[in-house]
CSV table of C-alpha atoms in Angstrom, one decimal:
chain,number,residue,atom,x,y,z
D,1,MET,CA,3.2,2.6,10.5
D,2,ILE,CA,3.2,-1.0,9.1
D,3,LYS,CA,-0.4,-0.4,8.0
D,4,ASP,CA,0.8,2.5,5.7
D,5,GLN,CA,3.5,0.3,4.3
D,6,ILE,CA,1.0,-2.5,3.5
D,7,LEU,CA,-1.3,0.0,1.8
D,8,ASP,CA,1.6,1.4,-0.2
D,9,TYR,CA,2.5,-2.1,-1.2
D,10,ALA,CA,-1.0,-2.7,-2.6
D,11,ASN,CA,-1.0,0.7,-4.3
D,12,PHE,CA,2.4,0.0,-6.0
D,13,HIS,CA,1.0,-3.3,-7.1
D,14,GLU,CA,-1.8,-1.5,-8.9
D,15,LEU,CA,0.7,1.0,-10.4
D,16,LEU,CA,2.8,-1.9,-11.6
D,17,LYS,CA,-0.2,-3.5,-13.2
D,18,ASP,CA,-1.3,-0.3,-14.9
D,19,GLU,CA,2.2,0.5,-16.2
D,20,SER,CA,2.6,-3.1,-17.4
D,21,LEU,CA,-0.7,-2.9,-19.3
D,22,ARG,CA,0.2,0.4,-20.8
D,23,ILE,CA,3.5,-1.0,-22.1
D,24,ILE,CA,1.7,-4.2,-23.4
D,25,TYR,CA,-0.7,-2.1,-25.5
D,26,GLN,CA,2.2,-0.1,-26.8
D,27,ILE,CA,4.0,-3.3,-27.8
D,28,LYS,CA,0.8,-4.7,-29.3
D,29,SER,CA,0.6,-1.7,-31.7
D,30,ASN,CA,4.1,-2.4,-32.9
D,31,ILE,CA,4.0,-6.2,-33.2
D,32,ARG,CA,5.5,-7.8,-36.4
D,33,GLU,CA,5.4,-11.5,-35.5
D,34,ILE,CA,2.5,-13.8,-35.0
D,35,SER,CA,4.2,-15.6,-32.0
D,36,ASP,CA,4.7,-12.3,-30.3
D,37,ALA,CA,1.1,-11.4,-30.9
D,38,GLN,CA,-0.1,-14.6,-29.2
D,39,LEU,CA,2.1,-14.0,-26.2
D,40,ILE,CA,1.0,-10.4,-25.9
D,41,GLN,CA,-2.7,-11.4,-26.2
D,42,SER,CA,-2.2,-14.0,-23.4
D,43,LEU,CA,-0.7,-11.3,-21.2
D,44,ILE,CA,-3.7,-9.0,-21.9
D,45,GLU,CA,-6.1,-11.8,-20.9
D,46,LYS,CA,-4.1,-12.7,-17.8
D,47,ASN,CA,-4.3,-9.1,-16.6
D,48,ASP,CA,-1.9,-9.5,-13.6
D,49,TYR,CA,1.8,-8.7,-14.2
D,50,TYR,CA,3.6,-8.9,-10.9
D,51,TRP,CA,5.1,-12.4,-11.4
D,52,LYS,CA,8.7,-12.2,-12.5
D,53,HIS,CA,8.0,-14.4,-15.5
D,54,GLU,CA,5.4,-12.0,-17.0
D,55,LEU,CA,7.5,-9.0,-16.2
D,56,SER,CA,10.5,-10.5,-17.9
D,57,LEU,CA,8.3,-11.2,-21.0
D,58,ILE,CA,7.1,-7.6,-21.0
D,59,LYS,CA,10.7,-6.3,-20.5
D,60,GLY,CA,11.9,-8.5,-23.3
D,61,PHE,CA,9.2,-7.4,-25.7
D,62,ALA,CA,9.8,-3.7,-24.7
D,63,ASN,CA,13.5,-4.1,-25.5
D,64,LYS,CA,12.7,-5.9,-28.8
D,65,TYR,CA,10.3,-3.1,-29.9
D,66,GLN,CA,12.3,-0.3,-28.4
D,67,ILE,CA,9.8,0.8,-25.8
D,68,SER,CA,11.0,2.6,-22.7
D,69,ILE,CA,10.4,0.8,-19.4
D,70,LEU,CA,12.0,3.3,-17.1
D,71,LYS,CA,8.8,4.0,-15.2
D,72,LEU,CA,8.0,0.3,-14.9
D,73,ASN,CA,11.5,-0.4,-13.4
D,74,GLU,CA,11.1,2.5,-11.0
D,75,ILE,CA,7.7,1.2,-9.8
D,76,TYR,CA,9.0,-2.3,-9.6
D,77,ASN,CA,12.0,-1.4,-7.5
D,78,LYS,CA,9.9,0.6,-5.1
D,79,TYR,CA,7.5,-2.3,-4.9
D,80,ILE,CA,10.3,-4.8,-4.1
D,81,GLN,CA,11.8,-2.4,-1.5
D,82,ILE,CA,8.4,-2.2,0.4
D,83,GLU,CA,8.0,-5.9,0.1
D,84,ASN,CA,11.4,-6.5,1.7
D,85,ILE,CA,10.6,-4.1,4.5
D,86,LEU,CA,7.3,-5.9,5.2
D,87,LEU,CA,8.8,-9.4,5.1
D,88,THR,CA,11.3,-8.2,7.7
D,89,GLU,CA,8.6,-6.7,9.9
D,90,PHE,CA,6.4,-9.8,9.6
D,91,LYS,CA,9.1,-11.8,11.4
D,92,LYS,CA,7.7,-10.0,14.5
D,93,LEU,CA,4.3,-11.6,13.9
D,94,GLU,CA,5.8,-15.0,14.2
D,95,LYS,CA,6.3,-14.2,17.9
D,96,LEU,CA,2.5,-13.9,18.2
D,97,GLY,CA,2.1,-17.4,16.9
D,98,LEU,CA,1.6,-16.8,13.2
D,99,SER,CA,3.2,-19.2,10.8
D,100,SER,CA,3.4,-19.6,7.0
D,101,ILE,CA,2.9,-15.9,6.5
D,102,VAL,CA,2.1,-15.1,2.8
D,103,LEU,CA,2.2,-11.6,1.5
D,104,GLY,CA,0.0,-10.9,-1.5
D,105,PRO,CA,-1.1,-7.7,-3.2
D,106,ARG,CA,-4.6,-7.8,-1.8
D,107,SER,CA,-4.2,-9.8,1.4
D,108,ILE,CA,-1.9,-11.2,3.9
D,109,ASN,CA,-2.5,-14.8,5.1
D,110,ALA,CA,-1.1,-16.9,7.9
D,111,ASN,CA,-1.8,-20.0,9.9
D,112,LEU,CA,-2.4,-19.8,13.7
D,113,LYS,CA,-2.3,-22.3,16.5
D,114,ASN,CA,-5.6,-23.9,17.5
D,115,ASN,CA,-6.4,-24.7,13.8
D,116,LEU,CA,-7.1,-21.1,13.0
D,117,HIS,CA,-6.4,-19.0,9.9
D,118,LEU,CA,-5.6,-15.3,9.7
D,119,SER,CA,-6.4,-13.1,6.7
D,120,ILE,CA,-5.7,-9.4,6.6
D,121,GLU,CA,-7.7,-8.1,3.6
D,122,ILE,CA,-6.3,-4.9,1.9
D,123,TYR,CA,-8.9,-2.4,0.6
D,124,ILE,CA,-7.0,0.1,-1.4
D,125,THR,CA,-9.9,2.4,-2.3
D,126,LYS,CA,-10.9,2.7,1.4
D,127,GLN,CA,-7.3,2.7,2.6
D,128,LYS,CA,-8.3,0.1,5.1
D,129,LEU,CA,-7.2,-3.2,6.4
D,130,CYS,CA,-9.6,-5.8,7.7
D,131,ILE,CA,-8.4,-8.5,10.1
D,132,ILE,CA,-10.2,-11.8,9.8
D,133,ILE,CA,-9.5,-14.8,12.1
D,134,GLU,CA,-11.5,-17.9,11.3
D,135,PRO,CA,-11.2,-21.7,11.6
D,136,GLN,CA,-9.1,-23.4,8.9
D,137,ASN,CA,-12.0,-25.9,8.4
D,138,TYR,CA,-15.1,-23.9,7.5
D,139,GLY,CA,-18.1,-24.6,9.6
D,140,GLU,CA,-16.1,-25.3,12.8
D,141,GLU,CA,-16.6,-23.1,15.8
D,142,ILE,CA,-13.8,-21.0,17.3
D,143,SER,CA,-13.2,-22.6,20.7
D,144,ASN,CA,-11.2,-19.8,22.4
D,145,LEU,CA,-12.7,-16.4,21.7
D,146,ASP,CA,-10.5,-14.7,24.3
D,147,TYR,CA,-7.4,-15.9,22.5
D,148,VAL,CA,-8.8,-14.6,19.2
D,149,ASN,CA,-9.8,-11.2,20.6
D,150,ASN,CA,-6.4,-10.8,22.3
D,151,LEU,CA,-4.5,-11.8,19.1
D,152,ARG,CA,-6.6,-9.4,17.0
D,153,GLN,CA,-5.7,-6.5,19.4
D,154,LYS,CA,-2.0,-7.4,19.2
D,155,ILE,CA,-2.1,-7.5,15.4
D,156,GLU,CA,-3.9,-4.2,15.3
D,157,GLN,CA,-1.2,-2.7,17.6
D,158,PHE,CA,1.5,-4.2,15.4
D,159,LEU,CA,-0.1,-2.7,12.2
D,160,ASN,CA,-0.5,0.7,13.8
D,161,ASN,CA,3.2,0.9,15.0
């Protein structure tokens, strides 16, 4: 099911974050240069390590301080594999009228026709997805509730296939 892939994606993001943080603290205990200490401290404060720039910094420091990143690479490769599967599957959502689909670790967002916005919130601890369809301009009313309800059903069917 696509839903399971999305939940796996979010879980792997958390694993990636945890493993990155473990490596960062291991690096921190071995630091020998002030400039390295400043960069490591900024990574600790940022606390989100998916972005390729941060991961390349972590990998560079791990190499410099001879810290193994095998587990990090394994998690990252699985994460990217799931991401690619989801991006391929999301092309099917475009047939339902979704555009500008953005996949994030905690939500999926897209624009809809009729000035609407879709957000699929990912709740890892509950292993649940929540579909939210709302106007792009807050405070406006949804003019076509039948369209919204029909679209919500189609998205739920897509996620459960």
